[in-house]
């Protein structure tokens, strides 16, 4: 069975045990975070094998992450350890009322930020059927940015589909203009782009979904799926004959939003798994809506990600989450 | 009242809540660590005002440390925030049986490692009566190394006594030779040096206490106090007339060693506070032995540091710790 390739930085997540400003919190619980980690966990939980290309620090948090990836059945053949630089760390505020938690990084100069195009050149893509890229690695360092370009170029050369989630992280970029320019440039290499409606405003300069989708279609992106929170997702597919099919897929109602972190990654899991199953794009978006809405009802970044059985029950309305 | 100036990197300490390898620990309690922090806390607890020159990341752990320094009545007039780099982090294994705990750093490229000679040049040393330097800042980066040299040079120019604790941290240095060369060079600027007997072997090439003391006397160091764990401390003072007075001051018996971290810093607190009181050097070493032995009976890096009243009771044999 072919695999999905992910590329990014898993971090040790230090989750506050109590609410309030992080500087006042005394007790933390260690978990694992990172957008690509969430997508990787979501895909393996649905039965799709993944391989995770990353570099960790040779330190306790790095060793923990390797074990956590393995426990989640995520392939670690492309995991290496850096002898000098450390594993990235993220803190996260305790939330239970749905406000966006503070989640500052301690990842500047981390092991993963030293990944370079050299590691990409050495990759064997023979057993890869899908490459998923987010906008985070290109924000980490110039080396990691080059590596991101190289990976998307190589996937395109090998005719492997590329899905791209812009995943804006302004705090990691030197400035907003560079962020916009690089992410819009990288979109040229993608077959599928999954922006949020707020990201469309920053990247495509519009919150008009049709215009935003066309912005990406003009770059050669065949499928654009725009996340619009509780409203659902807008799907715009440009067929090979040039015809564009558009649809708005309504979201799942959620009684209580607990924690919004990981919702976008859950959405990506739904879309990617649908594409891997060969489902129609509207079905893919529906799966994305479903998993995103499950995620916001969980406090963890990735603990709520469902199995296929749970997902089907949820979509059939049999269970609340 | 004049102050003691300290220069270094306070870190957020993540103390494991349970024993075992750090990579398997899920819950952590946040404290503050750093050799200079321990010395600063010890001195203020004994009633000696200190000013702490450092730079923190503008992040939750940095803000916590500023508050913790203030709570310990440590002067923060020379504390600055870095807009880009982060506060250093240290993990620490849970120990209760006296073995040296694993205590890895996440401080590479931290805010404090970007302190430079520029900050030292801007210092007003008018109200400083003692400068205490450890061998840690010169290990953090080339900039911080230059800053350490500049601080010791400026103190010497201003005829302010300098105490120096080599505090070997091989993991922070590029190699052992550089560590030895730099620390031996910095000792030239010190009036008092406080090496451990193991450090004497690495730095002075001998575990013979008289020879090790002479190694430092030849550099112009007037007072050498060599820590020899439970055996106590060896004092060697070179008077202005060239006469050298040597003595071995026995240590305090300890029934159960809980955690060795912070013992050397506690020792420094005893010696420095004795010097600030104008006590004879043998009395200073005795205070050092006492506080060091109190520290090893506490699991925290600095929680055991005594007030003058507790110290006097302990030295009089009235209390066990």
mmCIF file of C-alpha atoms in Angstrom, chain A:
data_model
loop_
_atom_site.group_PDB
_atom_site.id
_atom_site.type_symbol
_atom_site.label_atom_id
_atom_site.label_comp_id
_atom_site.label_asym_id
_atom_site.label_seq_id
_atom_site.Cartn_x
_atom_site.Cartn_y
_atom_site.Cartn_z
ATOM 1 C CA UNK A 1 0.000 0.000 0.000
ATOM 2 C CA UNK A 2 1.387 3.388 -0.963
ATOM 3 C CA UNK A 3 1.816 6.085 1.650
ATOM 4 C CA UNK A 4 1.135 9.747 2.233
ATOM 5 C CA UNK A 5 4.275 11.786 2.892
ATOM 6 C CA UNK A 6 4.226 14.565 5.478
ATOM 7 C CA UNK A 7 6.999 17.036 6.157
ATOM 8 C CA UNK A 8 7.139 19.238 9.218
ATOM 9 C CA UNK A 9 8.040 19.786 12.834
ATOM 10 C CA UNK A 10 6.429 17.809 15.621
ATOM 11 C CA UNK A 11 6.828 19.596 18.936
ATOM 12 C CA UNK A 12 6.591 18.707 22.572
ATOM 13 C CA UNK A 13 3.367 20.394 23.659
ATOM 14 C CA UNK A 14 3.232 21.585 27.246
ATOM 15 C CA UNK A 15 -0.436 21.881 27.990
ATOM 16 C CA UNK A 16 -1.360 24.033 30.984
ATOM 17 C CA UNK A 17 -3.154 21.999 33.645
ATOM 18 C CA UNK A 18 -5.151 25.030 34.789
ATOM 19 C CA UNK A 19 -6.833 28.019 33.087
ATOM 20 C CA UNK A 20 -5.353 31.509 33.067
ATOM 21 C CA UNK A 21 -2.324 33.299 31.634
ATOM 22 C CA UNK A 22 0.466 30.837 30.822
ATOM 23 C CA UNK A 23 3.020 32.827 32.817
ATOM 24 C CA UNK A 24 1.005 32.028 35.957
ATOM 25 C CA UNK A 25 0.606 28.292 35.311
ATOM 26 C CA UNK A 26 2.732 25.988 37.450
ATOM 27 C CA UNK A 27 1.787 22.517 36.186
ATOM 28 C CA UNK A 28 1.939 21.232 32.639
ATOM 29 C CA UNK A 29 1.088 17.999 30.881
ATOM 30 C CA UNK A 30 3.312 16.942 28.017
ATOM 31 C CA UNK A 31 1.711 16.002 24.693
ATOM 32 C CA UNK A 32 2.715 16.267 21.037
ATOM 33 C CA UNK A 33 1.704 19.062 18.673
ATOM 34 C CA UNK A 34 2.241 20.276 15.136
ATOM 35 C CA UNK A 35 -0.135 20.668 12.203
ATOM 36 C CA UNK A 36 1.457 17.834 10.221
ATOM 37 C CA UNK A 37 1.426 15.565 13.267
ATOM 38 C CA UNK A 38 -2.305 16.130 13.609
ATOM 39 C CA UNK A 39 -2.854 15.283 9.945
ATOM 40 C CA UNK A 40 -0.602 12.228 10.242
ATOM 41 C CA UNK A 41 -2.472 10.924 13.278
ATOM 42 C CA UNK A 42 -5.814 11.566 11.598
ATOM 43 C CA UNK A 43 -4.835 9.652 8.459
ATOM 44 C CA UNK A 44 -3.399 6.642 10.288
ATOM 45 C CA UNK A 45 -6.476 6.497 12.502
ATOM 46 C CA UNK A 46 -8.560 6.235 9.321
ATOM 47 C CA UNK A 47 -6.322 3.439 8.060
ATOM 48 C CA UNK A 48 -4.078 5.362 5.638
ATOM 49 C CA UNK A 49 -0.354 4.755 6.096
ATOM 50 C CA UNK A 50 1.856 7.831 6.374
ATOM 51 C CA UNK A 51 5.567 8.529 6.458
ATOM 52 C CA UNK A 52 6.759 11.585 8.386
ATOM 53 C CA UNK A 53 9.917 13.386 7.251
ATOM 54 C CA UNK A 54 11.341 15.394 10.118
ATOM 55 C CA UNK A 55 14.346 16.012 12.330
ATOM 56 C CA UNK A 56 14.277 15.951 16.113
ATOM 57 C CA UNK A 57 16.706 17.000 18.804
ATOM 58 C CA UNK A 58 18.583 14.149 20.485
ATOM 59 C CA UNK A 59 16.924 14.987 23.799
ATOM 60 C CA UNK A 60 14.101 13.670 26.020
ATOM 61 C CA UNK A 61 11.334 15.466 24.120
ATOM 62 C CA UNK A 62 12.728 14.242 20.789
ATOM 63 C CA UNK A 63 12.827 10.654 22.021
ATOM 64 C CA UNK A 64 9.311 10.993 23.387
ATOM 65 C CA UNK A 65 8.054 12.254 20.016
ATOM 66 C CA UNK A 66 9.636 9.356 18.131
ATOM 67 C CA UNK A 67 7.844 6.942 20.452
ATOM 68 C CA UNK A 68 4.567 8.872 20.190
ATOM 69 C CA UNK A 69 4.763 8.796 16.379
ATOM 70 C CA UNK A 70 5.338 5.039 16.514
ATOM 71 C CA UNK A 71 2.491 4.573 19.001
ATOM 72 C CA UNK A 72 0.280 6.307 16.442
ATOM 73 C CA UNK A 73 1.597 3.973 13.711
ATOM 74 C CA UNK A 74 3.183 6.871 11.846
ATOM 75 C CA UNK A 75 6.167 5.831 9.725
ATOM 76 C CA UNK A 76 9.477 7.102 11.137
ATOM 77 C CA UNK A 77 11.852 5.832 8.444
ATOM 78 C CA UNK A 78 12.589 9.442 7.467
ATOM 79 C CA UNK A 79 13.096 10.685 11.022
ATOM 80 C CA UNK A 80 16.632 11.788 11.902
ATOM 81 C CA UNK A 81 18.202 13.229 15.034
ATOM 82 C CA UNK A 82 20.217 16.423 15.136
ATOM 83 C CA UNK A 83 23.351 16.231 17.293
ATOM 84 C CA UNK A 84 23.341 19.961 18.092
ATOM 85 C CA UNK A 85 19.894 21.539 17.913
ATOM 86 C CA UNK A 86 16.902 20.805 20.117
ATOM 87 C CA UNK A 87 13.369 19.600 19.674
ATOM 88 C CA UNK A 88 10.830 22.427 19.383
ATOM 89 C CA UNK A 89 8.471 23.120 22.270
ATOM 90 C CA UNK A 90 5.035 24.706 22.341
ATOM 91 C CA UNK A 91 3.037 25.869 25.337
ATOM 92 C CA UNK A 92 -0.740 25.869 25.244
ATOM 93 C CA UNK A 93 -3.242 27.627 27.435
ATOM 94 C CA UNK A 94 -5.947 25.553 29.103
ATOM 95 C CA UNK A 95 -9.274 26.408 27.458
ATOM 96 C CA UNK A 96 -12.704 24.947 27.742
ATOM 97 C CA UNK A 97 -14.858 27.791 26.460
ATOM 98 C CA UNK A 98 -13.820 27.794 22.798
ATOM 99 C CA UNK A 99 -11.681 30.945 22.760
ATOM 100 C CA UNK A 100 -8.452 30.584 20.802
ATOM 101 C CA UNK A 101 -5.853 29.466 23.348
ATOM 102 C CA UNK A 102 -2.498 31.202 23.633
ATOM 103 C CA UNK A 103 0.002 28.728 22.171
ATOM 104 C CA UNK A 104 3.472 30.300 21.946
ATOM 105 C CA UNK A 105 6.418 28.491 20.398
ATOM 106 C CA UNK A 106 9.922 27.748 21.672
ATOM 107 C CA UNK A 107 11.176 26.460 18.330
ATOM 108 C CA UNK A 108 13.480 29.177 16.965
ATOM 109 C CA UNK A 109 16.619 27.422 15.678
ATOM 110 C CA UNK A 110 15.158 23.994 16.487
ATOM 111 C CA UNK A 111 16.378 20.731 14.984
ATOM 112 C CA UNK A 112 13.559 20.648 12.408
ATOM 113 C CA UNK A 113 14.296 24.208 11.303
ATOM 114 C CA UNK A 114 17.668 22.895 10.101
ATOM 115 C CA UNK A 115 16.113 20.458 7.626
ATOM 116 C CA UNK A 116 17.372 21.343 4.162
ATOM 117 C CA UNK A 117 16.913 20.552 0.478
ATOM 118 C CA UNK A 118 19.668 17.947 0.863
ATOM 119 C CA UNK A 119 17.308 15.693 2.835
ATOM 120 C CA UNK A 120 14.654 16.133 0.141
ATOM 121 C CA UNK A 121 17.086 15.243 -2.641
ATOM 122 C CA UNK A 122 17.871 11.990 -0.850
ATOM 123 C CA UNK A 123 14.205 10.922 -0.690
ATOM 124 C CA UNK A 124 12.883 7.865 -2.492
ATOM 125 C CA UNK A 125 9.354 8.839 -3.548
ATOM 126 C CA UNK A 126 8.645 5.470 -5.177
ATOM 127 C CA UNK A 127 6.094 4.387 -2.587
ATOM 128 C CA UNK A 128 4.433 7.771 -2.051
ATOM 129 C CA UNK A 129 0.943 8.365 -3.455
ATOM 130 C CA UNK A 130 0.267 11.796 -1.928
ATOM 131 C CA UNK A 131 2.408 14.616 -0.515
ATOM 132 C CA UNK A 132 0.791 16.943 2.015
ATOM 133 C CA UNK A 133 2.543 20.235 2.713
ATOM 134 C CA UNK A 134 1.633 23.052 5.081
ATOM 135 C CA UNK A 135 2.792 26.652 5.166
ATOM 136 C CA UNK A 136 4.654 26.091 8.425
ATOM 137 C CA UNK A 137 7.988 24.515 7.364
ATOM 138 C CA UNK A 138 8.741 27.358 4.914
ATOM 139 C CA UNK A 139 8.338 29.774 7.846
ATOM 140 C CA UNK A 140 10.885 28.033 10.086
ATOM 141 C CA UNK A 141 14.122 28.997 8.330
ATOM 142 C CA UNK A 142 15.614 29.646 4.904
ATOM 143 C CA UNK A 143 16.894 26.076 4.766
ATOM 144 C CA UNK A 144 13.479 24.628 5.600
ATOM 145 C CA UNK A 145 11.908 26.966 3.043
ATOM 146 C CA UNK A 146 14.205 25.634 0.327
ATOM 147 C CA UNK A 147 13.388 22.117 1.450
ATOM 148 C CA UNK A 148 9.660 22.833 1.083
ATOM 149 C CA UNK A 149 10.117 24.128 -2.460
ATOM 150 C CA UNK A 150 12.281 21.149 -3.350
ATOM 151 C CA UNK A 151 9.756 18.670 -1.988
ATOM 152 C CA UNK A 152 6.883 20.194 -3.962
ATOM 153 C CA UNK A 153 9.015 20.358 -7.116
ATOM 154 C CA UNK A 154 10.069 16.735 -6.758
ATOM 155 C CA UNK A 155 6.489 15.587 -6.148
ATOM 156 C CA UNK A 156 5.346 17.414 -9.272
ATOM 157 C CA UNK A 157 8.173 15.884 -11.337
ATOM 158 C CA UNK A 158 7.169 12.449 -10.073
ATOM 159 C CA UNK A 159 3.492 13.219 -10.817
ATOM 160 C CA UNK A 160 2.524 12.661 -7.202
ATOM 161 C CA UNK A 161 -0.478 14.776 -6.158
ATOM 162 C CA UNK A 162 0.321 17.574 -3.704
ATOM 163 C CA UNK A 163 -2.176 18.919 -1.176
ATOM 164 C CA UNK A 164 -1.327 22.262 0.412
ATOM 165 C CA UNK A 165 -2.723 23.848 3.560
ATOM 166 C CA UNK A 166 -1.400 27.433 3.861
ATOM 167 C CA UNK A 167 -1.661 27.275 7.675
ATOM 168 C CA UNK A 168 -0.743 30.910 8.319
ATOM 169 C CA UNK A 169 1.588 31.407 11.279
ATOM 170 C CA UNK A 170 2.488 35.117 11.131
ATOM 171 C CA UNK A 171 4.598 34.848 14.308
ATOM 172 C CA UNK A 172 7.029 32.534 12.523
ATOM 173 C CA UNK A 173 7.579 34.698 9.449
ATOM 174 C CA UNK A 174 9.987 37.625 9.145
ATOM 175 C CA UNK A 175 7.101 39.749 7.828
ATOM 176 C CA UNK A 176 3.642 39.497 6.331
ATOM 177 C CA UNK A 177 4.735 40.298 2.794
ATOM 178 C CA UNK A 178 7.263 37.458 2.682
ATOM 179 C CA UNK A 179 4.668 35.110 4.146
ATOM 180 C CA UNK A 180 2.154 36.021 1.453
ATOM 181 C CA UNK A 181 4.652 35.900 -1.396
ATOM 182 C CA UNK A 182 6.164 32.553 -0.445
ATOM 183 C CA UNK A 183 2.846 30.849 0.288
ATOM 184 C CA UNK A 184 1.320 32.120 -2.949
ATOM 185 C CA UNK A 185 4.382 30.939 -4.829
ATOM 186 C CA UNK A 186 4.260 27.485 -3.235
ATOM 187 C CA UNK A 187 0.590 27.178 -4.234
ATOM 188 C CA UNK A 188 1.793 26.995 -7.845
ATOM 189 C CA UNK A 189 3.080 23.508 -7.096
ATOM 190 C CA UNK A 190 -0.130 22.227 -5.502
ATOM 191 C CA UNK A 191 -2.985 20.184 -6.951
ATOM 192 C CA UNK A 192 -5.250 20.842 -3.992
ATOM 193 C CA UNK A 193 -5.260 23.924 -1.727
ATOM 194 C CA UNK A 194 -7.160 24.112 1.580
ATOM 195 C CA UNK A 195 -7.235 27.733 2.774
ATOM 196 C CA UNK A 196 -9.459 29.135 5.491
ATOM 197 C CA UNK A 197 -11.687 32.057 4.539
ATOM 198 C CA UNK A 198 -9.533 34.373 6.691
ATOM 199 C CA UNK A 199 -6.435 33.101 4.923
ATOM 200 C CA UNK A 200 -8.071 33.855 1.562
ATOM 201 C CA UNK A 201 -8.367 37.473 2.608
ATOM 202 C CA UNK A 202 -4.651 37.675 3.393
ATOM 203 C CA UNK A 203 -3.320 35.479 0.584
ATOM 204 C CA UNK A 204 -5.772 36.053 -2.280
ATOM 205 C CA UNK A 205 -6.909 39.499 -1.176
ATOM 206 C CA UNK A 206 -10.587 38.572 -1.076
ATOM 207 C CA UNK A 207 -13.221 36.885 1.069
ATOM 208 C CA UNK A 208 -15.318 36.241 -2.022
ATOM 209 C CA UNK A 209 -15.060 32.471 -2.252
ATOM 210 C CA UNK A 210 -15.449 32.265 -6.019
ATOM 211 C CA UNK A 211 -12.758 34.891 -6.580
ATOM 212 C CA UNK A 212 -10.470 33.253 -4.040
ATOM 213 C CA UNK A 213 -10.919 29.880 -5.715
ATOM 214 C CA UNK A 214 -10.178 31.407 -9.125
ATOM 215 C CA UNK A 215 -7.009 32.963 -7.668
ATOM 216 C CA UNK A 216 -5.780 29.428 -7.050
ATOM 217 C CA UNK A 217 -7.195 27.934 -10.258
ATOM 218 C CA UNK A 218 -5.179 30.502 -12.191
ATOM 219 C CA UNK A 219 -2.085 29.051 -10.546
ATOM 220 C CA UNK A 220 -2.990 25.632 -11.908
ATOM 221 C CA UNK A 221 -4.580 24.315 -8.706
ATOM 222 C CA UNK A 222 -7.307 21.855 -9.729
ATOM 223 C CA UNK A 223 -9.210 21.664 -6.449
ATOM 224 C CA UNK A 224 -9.752 24.483 -3.952
ATOM 225 C CA UNK A 225 -11.601 23.782 -0.718
ATOM 226 C CA UNK A 226 -12.195 26.888 1.398
ATOM 227 C CA UNK A 227 -12.921 26.388 5.101
ATOM 228 C CA UNK A 228 -15.569 28.715 6.501
ATOM 229 C CA UNK A 229 -15.862 27.509 10.086
ATOM 230 C CA UNK A 230 -19.342 26.542 11.223
ATOM 231 C CA UNK A 231 -20.742 27.541 7.825
ATOM 232 C CA UNK A 232 -18.983 24.613 6.218
ATOM 233 C CA UNK A 233 -16.734 24.435 3.171
ATOM 234 C CA UNK A 234 -16.779 25.845 -0.339
ATOM 235 C CA UNK A 235 -15.564 23.500 -3.065
ATOM 236 C CA UNK A 236 -14.332 24.669 -6.438
ATOM 237 C CA UNK A 237 -13.012 22.097 -8.886
ATOM 238 C CA UNK A 238 -11.516 22.967 -12.245
ATOM 239 C CA UNK A 239 -11.858 19.961 -14.533
ATOM 240 C CA UNK A 240 -9.369 19.043 -17.233
ATOM 241 C CA UNK A 241 -11.664 20.471 -19.905
ATOM 242 C CA UNK A 242 -11.581 23.841 -18.125
ATOM 243 C CA UNK A 243 -15.074 23.551 -16.656
ATOM 244 C CA UNK A 244 -15.314 24.768 -13.039
ATOM 245 C CA UNK A 245 -17.779 23.091 -10.674
ATOM 246 C CA UNK A 246 -18.552 24.908 -7.411
ATOM 247 C CA UNK A 247 -20.556 23.950 -4.374
ATOM 248 C CA UNK A 248 -21.048 24.991 -0.737
ATOM 249 C CA UNK A 249 -21.127 22.050 1.670
ATOM 250 C CA UNK A 250 -22.800 22.977 4.974
ATOM 251 C CA UNK A 251 -21.015 22.302 8.261
ATOM 252 C CA UNK A 252 -22.124 20.087 11.116
ATOM 253 C CA UNK A 253 -23.815 21.897 13.983
ATOM 254 C CA UNK A 254 -21.740 21.909 17.179
ATOM 255 C CA UNK A 255 -23.408 22.457 20.542
ATOM 256 C CA UNK A 256 -20.306 23.530 22.432
ATOM 257 C CA UNK A 257 -16.971 24.552 20.959
ATOM 258 C CA UNK A 258 -14.271 23.542 23.457
ATOM 259 C CA UNK A 259 -10.995 24.192 21.638
ATOM 260 C CA UNK A 260 -10.554 25.353 18.048
ATOM 261 C CA UNK A 261 -6.950 24.130 17.735
ATOM 262 C CA UNK A 262 -6.620 21.262 15.288
ATOM 263 C CA UNK A 263 -9.927 21.915 13.508
ATOM 264 C CA UNK A 264 -8.213 22.887 10.255
ATOM 265 C CA UNK A 265 -5.927 19.872 10.466
ATOM 266 C CA UNK A 266 -8.943 17.646 11.095
ATOM 267 C CA UNK A 267 -10.584 19.182 8.047
ATOM 268 C CA UNK A 268 -7.498 18.342 5.978
ATOM 269 C CA UNK A 269 -7.648 14.748 7.232
ATOM 270 C CA UNK A 270 -11.229 14.468 6.003
ATOM 271 C CA UNK A 271 -10.439 15.867 2.559
ATOM 272 C CA UNK A 272 -7.194 13.922 2.087
ATOM 273 C CA UNK A 273 -8.724 10.626 3.179
ATOM 274 C CA UNK A 274 -11.654 11.211 0.837
ATOM 275 C CA UNK A 275 -9.295 11.891 -2.064
ATOM 276 C CA UNK A 276 -7.293 8.765 -1.211
ATOM 277 C CA UNK A 277 -10.545 6.793 -1.286
ATOM 278 C CA UNK A 278 -11.383 8.306 -4.677
ATOM 279 C CA UNK A 279 -14.579 9.934 -3.388
ATOM 280 C CA UNK A 280 -16.250 12.882 -5.166
ATOM 281 C CA UNK A 281 -14.853 16.219 -4.007
ATOM 282 C CA UNK A 282 -18.135 17.206 -2.336
ATOM 283 C CA UNK A 283 -17.924 14.031 -0.236
ATOM 284 C CA UNK A 284 -14.312 14.884 0.627
ATOM 285 C CA UNK A 285 -15.381 18.310 1.873
ATOM 286 C CA UNK A 286 -18.212 16.747 3.861
ATOM 287 C CA UNK A 287 -15.718 14.465 5.606
ATOM 288 C CA UNK A 288 -13.548 17.516 6.269
ATOM 289 C CA UNK A 289 -16.468 19.374 7.832
ATOM 290 C CA UNK A 290 -17.293 16.363 9.973
ATOM 291 C CA UNK A 291 -13.795 15.824 11.370
ATOM 292 C CA UNK A 292 -13.259 19.561 11.888
ATOM 293 C CA UNK A 293 -16.472 19.739 13.911
ATOM 294 C CA UNK A 294 -15.465 16.693 15.968
ATOM 295 C CA UNK A 295 -12.083 18.278 16.694
ATOM 296 C CA UNK A 296 -13.475 21.543 18.098
ATOM 297 C CA UNK A 297 -15.355 19.510 20.695
ATOM 298 C CA UNK A 298 -12.065 18.130 22.087
ATOM 299 C CA UNK A 299 -9.520 20.008 24.166
ATOM 300 C CA UNK A 300 -6.547 18.173 22.653
ATOM 301 C CA UNK A 301 -4.925 19.098 19.332
ATOM 302 C CA UNK A 302 -5.374 15.593 17.937
ATOM 303 C CA UNK A 303 -7.057 13.412 20.559
ATOM 304 C CA UNK A 304 -10.480 13.753 18.922
ATOM 305 C CA UNK A 305 -9.486 12.463 15.489
ATOM 306 C CA UNK A 306 -11.892 9.622 14.592
ATOM 307 C CA UNK A 307 -11.604 6.149 13.158
ATOM 308 C CA UNK A 308 -13.543 5.500 9.935
ATOM 309 C CA UNK A 309 -16.263 3.767 11.940
ATOM 310 C CA UNK A 310 -16.738 6.705 14.295
ATOM 311 C CA UNK A 311 -16.607 9.142 11.388
ATOM 312 C CA UNK A 312 -19.325 7.248 9.510
ATOM 313 C CA UNK A 313 -21.533 7.110 12.610
ATOM 314 C CA UNK A 314 -21.028 10.807 13.200
ATOM 315 C CA UNK A 315 -21.835 11.703 9.592
ATOM 316 C CA UNK A 316 -24.923 9.508 9.739
ATOM 317 C CA UNK A 317 -26.069 11.514 12.754
ATOM 318 C CA UNK A 318 -25.913 8.517 15.075
ATOM 319 C CA UNK A 319 -23.520 10.080 17.571
ATOM 320 C CA UNK A 320 -22.879 13.614 18.659
ATOM 321 C CA UNK A 321 -19.126 13.381 18.386
#
